[in-house]
Each structure stands twice: as structure tokens, then as C-alpha cells.
């Protein structure tokens, strides 16, 4: 019985026969041919299917989520809430010990539009709050940041995104005008001319 582990069945057989059986099993294993049916089963095993799936290119939503992750980590921003609609907000909280927590609410980045809105909110943190005055100028620069980030990651700025940008800027300028803005910044004059 040296050279292999004996099972209970092997112990019940006479020793000479056990040795013969082991030799016969070894020869059978060496000459055994795998049937095509078995080969097909191996090829379609769940592990093999998973490997094929992972070789596929990521979906648009997966790609956009990866872009969002990079941008959020770059500025240490936490998403407080994923919004269902195509709106967003950015703010920060400063604690007594000096820590700053950067927060946004935005839609999950599944389309060019939702990605642009998320990146616009990230843009507020990237450029810094109150860096640009008046507020409508900050909106402009947050959009410019979003467009640069989209271009950096090879994402097309679609016509609906451009229309949203245009509407957003006209709204921001209108709000500034109602609040008594004295002069429209040079970068925003094109939007004022569109309103006339």
C-alpha cells in the first residue's frame, strides 16, 4: 500500500489486486480520449462565460461612472444623494476643527447629459467657490470645467448638452439681472445677445 493513500474499499480487497487495479486505472487515464460533448461543457462553463463577459468593452454607463469616480476622488467630493432628475447642486461644509467636506447632489452618470451635470457640480469645487464674481460667471466656469473633463475623457458634448448649457447660462444671467447686476462679464455677453 505504499505510494498511494488507501481507501476503505482498497483495504477490503486483497493487496495484490489493489496494486493491479491502480496500474489499470493509470493506463486508462493515459489513453482516455475526451468526447466532444465533454469539451463543449468545459468551454461553456460559468467561469469561461465570466471571462468572456469581462473581455467586452465597458458599457457607456460603466465608462461614465468610472469617469465620475476619477473626478470625485480628485477633489475628495462625496455624493450626498443621487438625484432622479437632471439637476444638481454643489456645496461644502467647514467644521470647527478646520476640516472641509465637499458635497454634491447630481444624477447618476449614465448618459452624456447626466455626466455633464455631474461634472458641472464637480466643477464648482474644482474652480473654487467665490473665485469668480458674479455668481453667473462662476456658473460659466463650472460648465467650462465640465466640457474640458468630458473632452479629456473622450466624451462627446452632444447637442442636448449644449442646449442645456445655453439654457442654464441664460437662466443664471436672468437671475443676476433681476438681482441688479451692474455689468455683464465679457465671457457672458454672447448669452445676453441671444436673449434680445
mmCIF file of N, CA, C and O in Angstrom, residues 4-80:
data_model
loop_
_atom_site.group_PDB
_atom_site.id
_atom_site.type_symbol
_atom_site.label_atom_id
_atom_site.label_comp_id
_atom_site.label_asym_id
_atom_site.label_seq_id
_atom_site.Cartn_x
_atom_site.Cartn_y
_atom_site.Cartn_z
ATOM 1 N N UNK A 4 0.483 5.245 -2.359
ATOM 2 C CA UNK A 4 -0.837 5.873 -2.537
ATOM 3 C C UNK A 4 -1.610 5.752 -1.243
ATOM 4 O O UNK A 4 -1.291 4.933 -0.384
ATOM 5 N N UNK A 5 -2.639 6.582 -1.106
ATOM 6 C CA UNK A 5 -3.495 6.529 0.073
ATOM 7 C C UNK A 5 -4.574 5.497 -0.158
ATOM 8 O O UNK A 5 -5.238 5.511 -1.185
ATOM 9 N N UNK A 6 -4.762 4.648 0.783
ATOM 10 C CA UNK A 6 -5.754 3.587 0.642
ATOM 11 C C UNK A 6 -7.108 4.075 1.118
ATOM 12 O O UNK A 6 -7.207 4.762 2.117
ATOM 13 N N UNK A 7 -8.135 3.712 0.363
ATOM 14 C CA UNK A 7 -9.495 3.984 0.804
ATOM 15 C C UNK A 7 -9.983 2.776 1.579
ATOM 16 O O UNK A 7 -9.339 1.724 1.604
ATOM 17 N N UNK A 8 -11.136 2.872 2.185
ATOM 18 C CA UNK A 8 -11.714 1.755 2.929
ATOM 19 C C UNK A 8 -11.937 0.578 1.982
ATOM 20 O O UNK A 8 -11.677 -0.574 2.313
ATOM 21 N N UNK A 9 -12.384 0.847 0.767
ATOM 22 C CA UNK A 9 -12.633 -0.201 -0.224
ATOM 23 C C UNK A 9 -11.336 -0.923 -0.578
ATOM 24 O O UNK A 9 -11.284 -2.137 -0.686
ATOM 25 N N UNK A 10 -10.230 -0.135 -0.739
ATOM 26 C CA UNK A 10 -8.933 -0.735 -1.042
ATOM 27 C C UNK A 10 -8.471 -1.664 0.076
ATOM 28 O O UNK A 10 -7.849 -2.698 -0.173
ATOM 29 N N UNK A 11 -8.771 -1.313 1.292
ATOM 30 C CA UNK A 11 -8.342 -2.130 2.425
ATOM 31 C C UNK A 11 -9.089 -3.461 2.485
ATOM 32 O O UNK A 11 -8.575 -4.444 2.990
ATOM 33 N N UNK A 12 -10.288 -3.490 1.942
ATOM 34 C CA UNK A 12 -11.074 -4.720 1.957
ATOM 35 C C UNK A 12 -10.620 -5.692 0.868
ATOM 36 O O UNK A 12 -10.827 -6.883 0.960
ATOM 37 N N UNK A 13 -10.011 -5.202 -0.212
ATOM 38 C CA UNK A 13 -9.510 -6.050 -1.291
ATOM 39 C C UNK A 13 -8.182 -6.693 -0.873
ATOM 40 O O UNK A 13 -7.441 -6.118 -0.082
ATOM 41 N N UNK A 14 -7.854 -7.778 -1.495
ATOM 42 C CA UNK A 14 -6.520 -8.364 -1.238
ATOM 43 C C UNK A 14 -5.453 -7.420 -1.769
ATOM 44 O O UNK A 14 -5.642 -6.783 -2.808
ATOM 45 N N UNK A 15 -4.281 -7.298 -1.119
ATOM 46 C CA UNK A 15 -3.237 -6.354 -1.514
ATOM 47 C C UNK A 15 -2.789 -6.488 -2.954
ATOM 48 O O UNK A 15 -2.596 -5.498 -3.627
ATOM 49 N N UNK A 16 -2.600 -7.672 -3.498
ATOM 50 C CA UNK A 16 -2.122 -7.843 -4.881
ATOM 51 C C UNK A 16 -3.113 -7.255 -5.860
ATOM 52 O O UNK A 16 -2.749 -6.612 -6.835
ATOM 53 N N UNK A 17 -4.375 -7.465 -5.626
ATOM 54 C CA UNK A 17 -5.416 -6.972 -6.531
ATOM 55 C C UNK A 17 -5.496 -5.444 -6.510
ATOM 56 O O UNK A 17 -5.759 -4.803 -7.521
ATOM 57 N N UNK A 18 -5.259 -4.871 -5.363
ATOM 58 C CA UNK A 18 -5.275 -3.416 -5.239
ATOM 59 C C UNK A 18 -4.207 -2.821 -6.140
ATOM 60 O O UNK A 18 -4.448 -1.881 -6.870
ATOM 61 N N UNK A 19 -3.023 -3.373 -6.093
ATOM 62 C CA UNK A 19 -1.931 -2.882 -6.925
ATOM 63 C C UNK A 19 -2.269 -3.014 -8.398
ATOM 64 O O UNK A 19 -2.017 -2.119 -9.190
ATOM 65 N N UNK A 20 -2.842 -4.117 -8.820
ATOM 66 C CA UNK A 20 -3.249 -4.309 -10.215
ATOM 67 C C UNK A 20 -4.258 -3.256 -10.634
ATOM 68 O O UNK A 20 -4.184 -2.704 -11.708
ATOM 69 N N UNK A 21 -5.222 -3.023 -9.774
ATOM 70 C CA UNK A 21 -6.289 -2.061 -10.081
ATOM 71 C C UNK A 21 -5.698 -0.660 -10.276
ATOM 72 O O UNK A 21 -6.071 0.044 -11.192
ATOM 73 N N UNK A 22 -4.748 -0.264 -9.450
ATOM 74 C CA UNK A 22 -4.147 1.070 -9.566
ATOM 75 C C UNK A 22 -3.390 1.214 -10.873
ATOM 76 O O UNK A 22 -3.451 2.227 -11.522
ATOM 77 N N UNK A 23 -2.698 0.197 -11.281
ATOM 78 C CA UNK A 23 -1.973 0.218 -12.555
ATOM 79 C C UNK A 23 -2.955 0.317 -13.708
ATOM 80 O O UNK A 23 -2.788 1.113 -14.617
ATOM 81 N N UNK A 24 -4.021 -0.411 -13.657
ATOM 82 C CA UNK A 24 -5.026 -0.390 -14.726
ATOM 83 C C UNK A 24 -5.677 0.990 -14.811
ATOM 84 O O UNK A 24 -5.884 1.510 -15.900
ATOM 85 N N UNK A 25 -5.986 1.577 -13.681
ATOM 86 C CA UNK A 25 -6.597 2.914 -13.670
ATOM 87 C C UNK A 25 -5.667 3.935 -14.306
ATOM 88 O O UNK A 25 -6.087 4.796 -15.058
ATOM 89 N N UNK A 26 -4.378 3.837 -14.021
ATOM 90 C CA UNK A 26 -3.399 4.759 -14.579
ATOM 91 C C UNK A 26 -3.343 4.633 -16.087
ATOM 92 O O UNK A 26 -3.349 5.624 -16.801
ATOM 93 N N UNK A 27 -3.323 3.405 -16.608
ATOM 94 C CA UNK A 27 -3.281 3.197 -18.058
ATOM 95 C C UNK A 27 -4.529 3.753 -18.724
ATOM 96 O O UNK A 27 -4.474 4.358 -19.777
ATOM 97 N N UNK A 28 -5.675 3.552 -18.128
ATOM 98 C CA UNK A 28 -6.931 4.047 -18.691
ATOM 99 C C UNK A 28 -6.911 5.566 -18.775
ATOM 100 O O UNK A 28 -7.312 6.147 -19.763
ATOM 101 N N UNK A 29 -6.424 6.183 -17.728
ATOM 102 C CA UNK A 29 -6.392 7.648 -17.703
ATOM 103 C C UNK A 29 -5.480 8.192 -18.786
ATOM 104 O O UNK A 29 -5.762 9.218 -19.382
ATOM 105 N N UNK A 30 -4.361 7.509 -19.068
ATOM 106 C CA UNK A 30 -3.427 7.985 -20.080
ATOM 107 C C UNK A 30 -4.000 7.881 -21.480
ATOM 108 O O UNK A 30 -3.731 8.712 -22.328
ATOM 109 N N UNK A 31 -4.802 6.867 -21.767
ATOM 110 C CA UNK A 31 -5.304 6.645 -23.119
ATOM 111 C C UNK A 31 -6.718 7.187 -23.330
ATOM 112 O O UNK A 31 -7.243 7.092 -24.420
ATOM 113 N N UNK A 32 -7.294 7.742 -22.298
ATOM 114 C CA UNK A 32 -8.687 8.200 -22.400
ATOM 115 C C UNK A 32 -8.776 9.415 -23.321
ATOM 116 O O UNK A 32 -7.976 10.345 -23.229
ATOM 117 N N UNK A 33 -9.752 9.401 -24.217
ATOM 118 C CA UNK A 33 -9.983 10.495 -25.154
ATOM 119 C C UNK A 33 -11.197 11.273 -24.665
ATOM 120 O O UNK A 33 -12.224 10.684 -24.329
ATOM 121 N N UNK A 34 -11.090 12.566 -24.655
ATOM 122 C CA UNK A 34 -12.219 13.403 -24.214
ATOM 123 C C UNK A 34 -13.224 13.469 -25.335
ATOM 124 O O UNK A 34 -12.883 13.797 -26.479
ATOM 125 N N UNK A 35 -14.439 13.139 -25.031
ATOM 126 C CA UNK A 35 -15.518 13.192 -26.022
ATOM 127 C C UNK A 35 -15.823 14.657 -26.361
ATOM 128 O O UNK A 35 -15.708 15.527 -25.509
ATOM 129 N N UNK A 36 -16.278 14.946 -27.579
ATOM 130 C CA UNK A 36 -16.624 16.326 -27.950
ATOM 131 C C UNK A 36 -17.669 16.941 -27.022
ATOM 132 O O UNK A 36 -17.614 18.111 -26.726
ATOM 133 N N UNK A 37 -18.616 16.139 -26.558
ATOM 134 C CA UNK A 37 -19.661 16.657 -25.673
ATOM 135 C C UNK A 37 -19.052 17.232 -24.399
ATOM 136 O O UNK A 37 -19.410 18.301 -23.948
ATOM 137 N N UNK A 38 -18.089 16.518 -23.827
ATOM 138 C CA UNK A 38 -17.418 16.979 -22.615
ATOM 139 C C UNK A 38 -16.652 18.261 -22.904
ATOM 140 O O UNK A 38 -16.665 19.193 -22.122
ATOM 141 N N UNK A 39 -16.005 18.323 -24.047
ATOM 142 C CA UNK A 39 -15.242 19.511 -24.419
ATOM 143 C C UNK A 39 -16.160 20.722 -24.520
ATOM 144 O O UNK A 39 -15.803 21.815 -24.105
ATOM 145 N N UNK A 40 -17.373 20.531 -25.067
ATOM 146 C CA UNK A 40 -18.323 21.644 -25.155
ATOM 147 C C UNK A 40 -18.736 22.117 -23.771
ATOM 148 O O UNK A 40 -18.877 23.295 -23.520
ATOM 149 N N UNK A 41 -18.925 21.175 -22.848
ATOM 150 C CA UNK A 41 -19.310 21.544 -21.485
ATOM 151 C C UNK A 41 -18.217 22.367 -20.816
ATOM 152 O O UNK A 41 -18.491 23.340 -20.140
ATOM 153 N N UNK A 42 -16.974 21.996 -21.046
ATOM 154 C CA UNK A 42 -15.859 22.746 -20.462
ATOM 155 C C UNK A 42 -15.833 24.159 -21.034
ATOM 156 O O UNK A 42 -15.666 25.128 -20.318
ATOM 157 N N UNK A 43 -16.032 24.284 -22.354
ATOM 158 C CA UNK A 43 -15.987 25.592 -22.999
ATOM 159 C C UNK A 43 -17.097 26.505 -22.523
ATOM 160 O O UNK A 43 -16.935 27.716 -22.482
ATOM 161 N N UNK A 44 -18.249 25.952 -22.158
ATOM 162 C CA UNK A 44 -19.364 26.799 -21.756
ATOM 163 C C UNK A 44 -19.551 26.828 -20.240
ATOM 164 O O UNK A 44 -20.631 27.084 -19.765
ATOM 165 N N UNK A 45 -18.500 26.564 -19.503
ATOM 166 C CA UNK A 45 -18.610 26.600 -18.046
ATOM 167 C C UNK A 45 -18.832 28.040 -17.587
ATOM 168 O O UNK A 45 -18.444 28.982 -18.280
ATOM 169 N N UNK A 46 -19.447 28.251 -16.412
ATOM 170 C CA UNK A 46 -19.708 29.608 -15.924
ATOM 171 C C UNK A 46 -18.447 30.459 -15.810
ATOM 172 O O UNK A 46 -18.474 31.636 -16.115
ATOM 173 N N UNK A 47 -17.321 29.850 -15.406
ATOM 174 C CA UNK A 47 -16.080 30.603 -15.277
ATOM 175 C C UNK A 47 -15.640 31.140 -16.640
ATOM 176 O O UNK A 47 -15.216 32.269 -16.774
ATOM 177 N N UNK A 48 -15.791 30.320 -17.670
ATOM 178 C CA UNK A 48 -15.414 30.715 -19.023
ATOM 179 C C UNK A 48 -16.312 31.861 -19.507
ATOM 180 O O UNK A 48 -15.852 32.808 -20.128
ATOM 181 N N UNK A 49 -17.630 31.762 -19.205
ATOM 182 C CA UNK A 49 -18.571 32.818 -19.613
ATOM 183 C C UNK A 49 -18.219 34.136 -18.943
ATOM 184 O O UNK A 49 -18.269 35.188 -19.558
ATOM 185 N N UNK A 50 -17.854 34.087 -17.647
ATOM 186 C CA UNK A 50 -17.474 35.297 -16.931
ATOM 187 C C UNK A 50 -16.253 35.937 -17.572
ATOM 188 O O UNK A 50 -16.170 37.143 -17.701
ATOM 189 N N UNK A 51 -15.300 35.116 -17.959
ATOM 190 C CA UNK A 51 -14.087 35.633 -18.592
ATOM 191 C C UNK A 51 -14.430 36.327 -19.907
ATOM 192 O O UNK A 51 -13.913 37.389 -20.204
ATOM 193 N N UNK A 52 -15.341 35.734 -20.704
ATOM 194 C CA UNK A 52 -15.750 36.353 -21.973
ATOM 195 C C UNK A 52 -16.426 37.696 -21.721
ATOM 196 O O UNK A 52 -16.201 38.653 -22.418
ATOM 197 N N UNK A 53 -17.314 37.745 -20.704
ATOM 198 C CA UNK A 53 -18.014 38.974 -20.383
ATOM 199 C C UNK A 53 -17.048 40.082 -20.007
ATOM 200 O O UNK A 53 -17.212 41.214 -20.390
ATOM 201 N N UNK A 54 -16.015 39.740 -19.232
ATOM 202 C CA UNK A 54 -15.069 40.756 -18.784
ATOM 203 C C UNK A 54 -14.199 41.268 -19.936
ATOM 204 O O UNK A 54 -13.638 42.339 -19.855
ATOM 205 N N UNK A 55 -14.080 40.491 -21.027
ATOM 206 C CA UNK A 55 -13.300 40.920 -22.178
ATOM 207 C C UNK A 55 -14.039 41.968 -23.001
ATOM 208 O O UNK A 55 -13.418 42.706 -23.759
ATOM 209 N N UNK A 56 -15.352 42.046 -22.866
ATOM 210 C CA UNK A 56 -16.138 43.014 -23.626
ATOM 211 C C UNK A 56 -15.817 44.433 -23.173
ATOM 212 O O UNK A 56 -15.443 44.660 -22.032
ATOM 213 N N UNK A 57 -16.012 45.380 -24.078
ATOM 214 C CA UNK A 57 -15.811 46.786 -23.739
ATOM 215 C C UNK A 57 -16.860 47.209 -22.714
ATOM 216 O O UNK A 57 -17.990 46.715 -22.744
ATOM 217 N N UNK A 58 -16.509 48.115 -21.816
ATOM 218 C CA UNK A 58 -17.487 48.552 -20.813
ATOM 219 C C UNK A 58 -18.650 49.295 -21.481
ATOM 220 O O UNK A 58 -18.476 49.918 -22.532
ATOM 221 N N UNK A 59 -19.807 49.239 -20.861
ATOM 222 C CA UNK A 59 -20.969 49.959 -21.382
ATOM 223 C C UNK A 59 -20.754 51.456 -21.177
ATOM 224 O O UNK A 59 -19.855 51.865 -20.428
ATOM 225 N N UNK A 60 -21.589 52.252 -21.814
ATOM 226 C CA UNK A 60 -21.497 53.705 -21.670
ATOM 227 C C UNK A 60 -21.647 54.098 -20.203
ATOM 228 O O UNK A 60 -20.874 54.903 -19.683
ATOM 229 N N UNK A 61 -22.634 53.510 -19.526
ATOM 230 C CA UNK A 61 -22.872 53.839 -18.115
ATOM 231 C C UNK A 61 -21.659 53.468 -17.258
ATOM 232 O O UNK A 61 -21.253 54.242 -16.383
ATOM 233 N N UNK A 62 -21.055 52.300 -17.522
ATOM 234 C CA UNK A 62 -19.864 51.885 -16.751
ATOM 235 C C UNK A 62 -18.699 52.842 -17.002
ATOM 236 O O UNK A 62 -17.974 53.205 -16.078
ATOM 237 N N UNK A 63 -18.547 53.244 -18.252
ATOM 238 C CA UNK A 63 -17.472 54.179 -18.604
ATOM 239 C C UNK A 63 -17.677 55.528 -17.927
ATOM 240 O O UNK A 63 -16.747 56.107 -17.358
ATOM 241 N N UNK A 64 -18.921 56.026 -17.952
ATOM 242 C CA UNK A 64 -19.220 57.322 -17.348
ATOM 243 C C UNK A 64 -19.088 57.269 -15.830
ATOM 244 O O UNK A 64 -18.637 58.231 -15.210
ATOM 245 N N UNK A 65 -19.466 56.149 -15.224
ATOM 246 C CA UNK A 65 -19.297 56.008 -13.767
ATOM 247 C C UNK A 65 -17.821 56.016 -13.393
ATOM 248 O O UNK A 65 -17.436 56.573 -12.367
ATOM 249 N N UNK A 66 -16.993 55.407 -14.217
ATOM 250 C CA UNK A 66 -15.546 55.404 -13.964
ATOM 251 C C UNK A 66 -14.985 56.824 -14.055
ATOM 252 O O UNK A 66 -14.153 57.224 -13.226
ATOM 253 N N UNK A 67 -15.451 57.598 -15.028
ATOM 254 C CA UNK A 67 -15.029 58.995 -15.172
ATOM 255 C C UNK A 67 -15.443 59.779 -13.934
ATOM 256 O O UNK A 67 -14.656 60.547 -13.367
ATOM 257 N N UNK A 68 -16.680 59.587 -13.509
ATOM 258 C CA UNK A 68 -17.187 60.287 -12.320
ATOM 259 C C UNK A 68 -16.356 59.947 -11.092
ATOM 260 O O UNK A 68 -16.002 60.822 -10.303
ATOM 261 N N UNK A 69 -16.026 58.657 -10.936
ATOM 262 C CA UNK A 69 -15.219 58.224 -9.791
ATOM 263 C C UNK A 69 -13.872 58.951 -9.761
ATOM 264 O O UNK A 69 -13.432 59.434 -8.719
ATOM 265 N N UNK A 70 -13.234 59.033 -10.920
ATOM 266 C CA UNK A 70 -11.938 59.715 -11.013
ATOM 267 C C UNK A 70 -12.077 61.173 -10.594
ATOM 268 O O UNK A 70 -11.278 61.689 -9.807
ATOM 269 N N UNK A 71 -13.101 61.843 -11.107
ATOM 270 C CA UNK A 71 -13.300 63.264 -10.815
ATOM 271 C C UNK A 71 -13.647 63.500 -9.340
ATOM 272 O O UNK A 71 -13.143 64.428 -8.719
ATOM 273 N N UNK A 72 -14.502 62.659 -8.794
ATOM 274 C CA UNK A 72 -14.897 62.811 -7.393
ATOM 275 C C UNK A 72 -13.708 62.575 -6.465
ATOM 276 O O UNK A 72 -13.522 63.305 -5.490
ATOM 277 N N UNK A 73 -12.892 61.569 -6.782
ATOM 278 C CA UNK A 73 -11.710 61.280 -5.951
ATOM 279 C C UNK A 73 -10.668 62.390 -6.063
ATOM 280 O O UNK A 73 -10.005 62.719 -5.081
ATOM 281 N N UNK A 74 -10.540 62.958 -7.247
ATOM 282 C CA UNK A 74 -9.543 64.018 -7.467
ATOM 283 C C UNK A 74 -9.754 65.181 -6.499
ATOM 284 O O UNK A 74 -8.789 65.765 -6.007
ATOM 285 N N UNK A 75 -11.003 65.526 -6.240
ATOM 286 C CA UNK A 75 -11.297 66.671 -5.370
ATOM 287 C C UNK A 75 -11.902 66.261 -4.022
ATOM 288 O O UNK A 75 -12.394 67.114 -3.295
ATOM 289 N N UNK A 76 -11.840 64.984 -3.700
ATOM 290 C CA UNK A 76 -12.359 64.461 -2.423
ATOM 291 C C UNK A 76 -13.802 64.915 -2.188
ATOM 292 O O UNK A 76 -14.142 65.467 -1.148
ATOM 293 N N UNK A 77 -14.635 64.666 -3.201
ATOM 294 C CA UNK A 77 -16.050 65.065 -3.138
ATOM 295 C C UNK A 77 -16.890 63.843 -2.817
ATOM 296 O O UNK A 77 -16.664 62.762 -3.362
ATOM 297 N N UNK A 78 -17.872 64.043 -1.956
ATOM 298 C CA UNK A 78 -18.805 62.966 -1.622
ATOM 299 C C UNK A 78 -20.162 63.280 -2.246
ATOM 300 O O UNK A 78 -20.627 64.425 -2.175
ATOM 301 N N UNK A 79 -20.762 62.282 -2.863
ATOM 302 C CA UNK A 79 -22.114 62.443 -3.410
ATOM 303 C C UNK A 79 -23.089 62.200 -2.261
ATOM 304 O O UNK A 79 -23.168 61.093 -1.744
ATOM 305 N N UNK A 80 -23.783 63.236 -1.871
ATOM 306 C CA UNK A 80 -24.730 63.099 -0.764
ATOM 307 C C UNK A 80 -25.980 62.352 -1.210
ATOM 308 O O UNK A 80 -26.563 61.590 -0.475
#
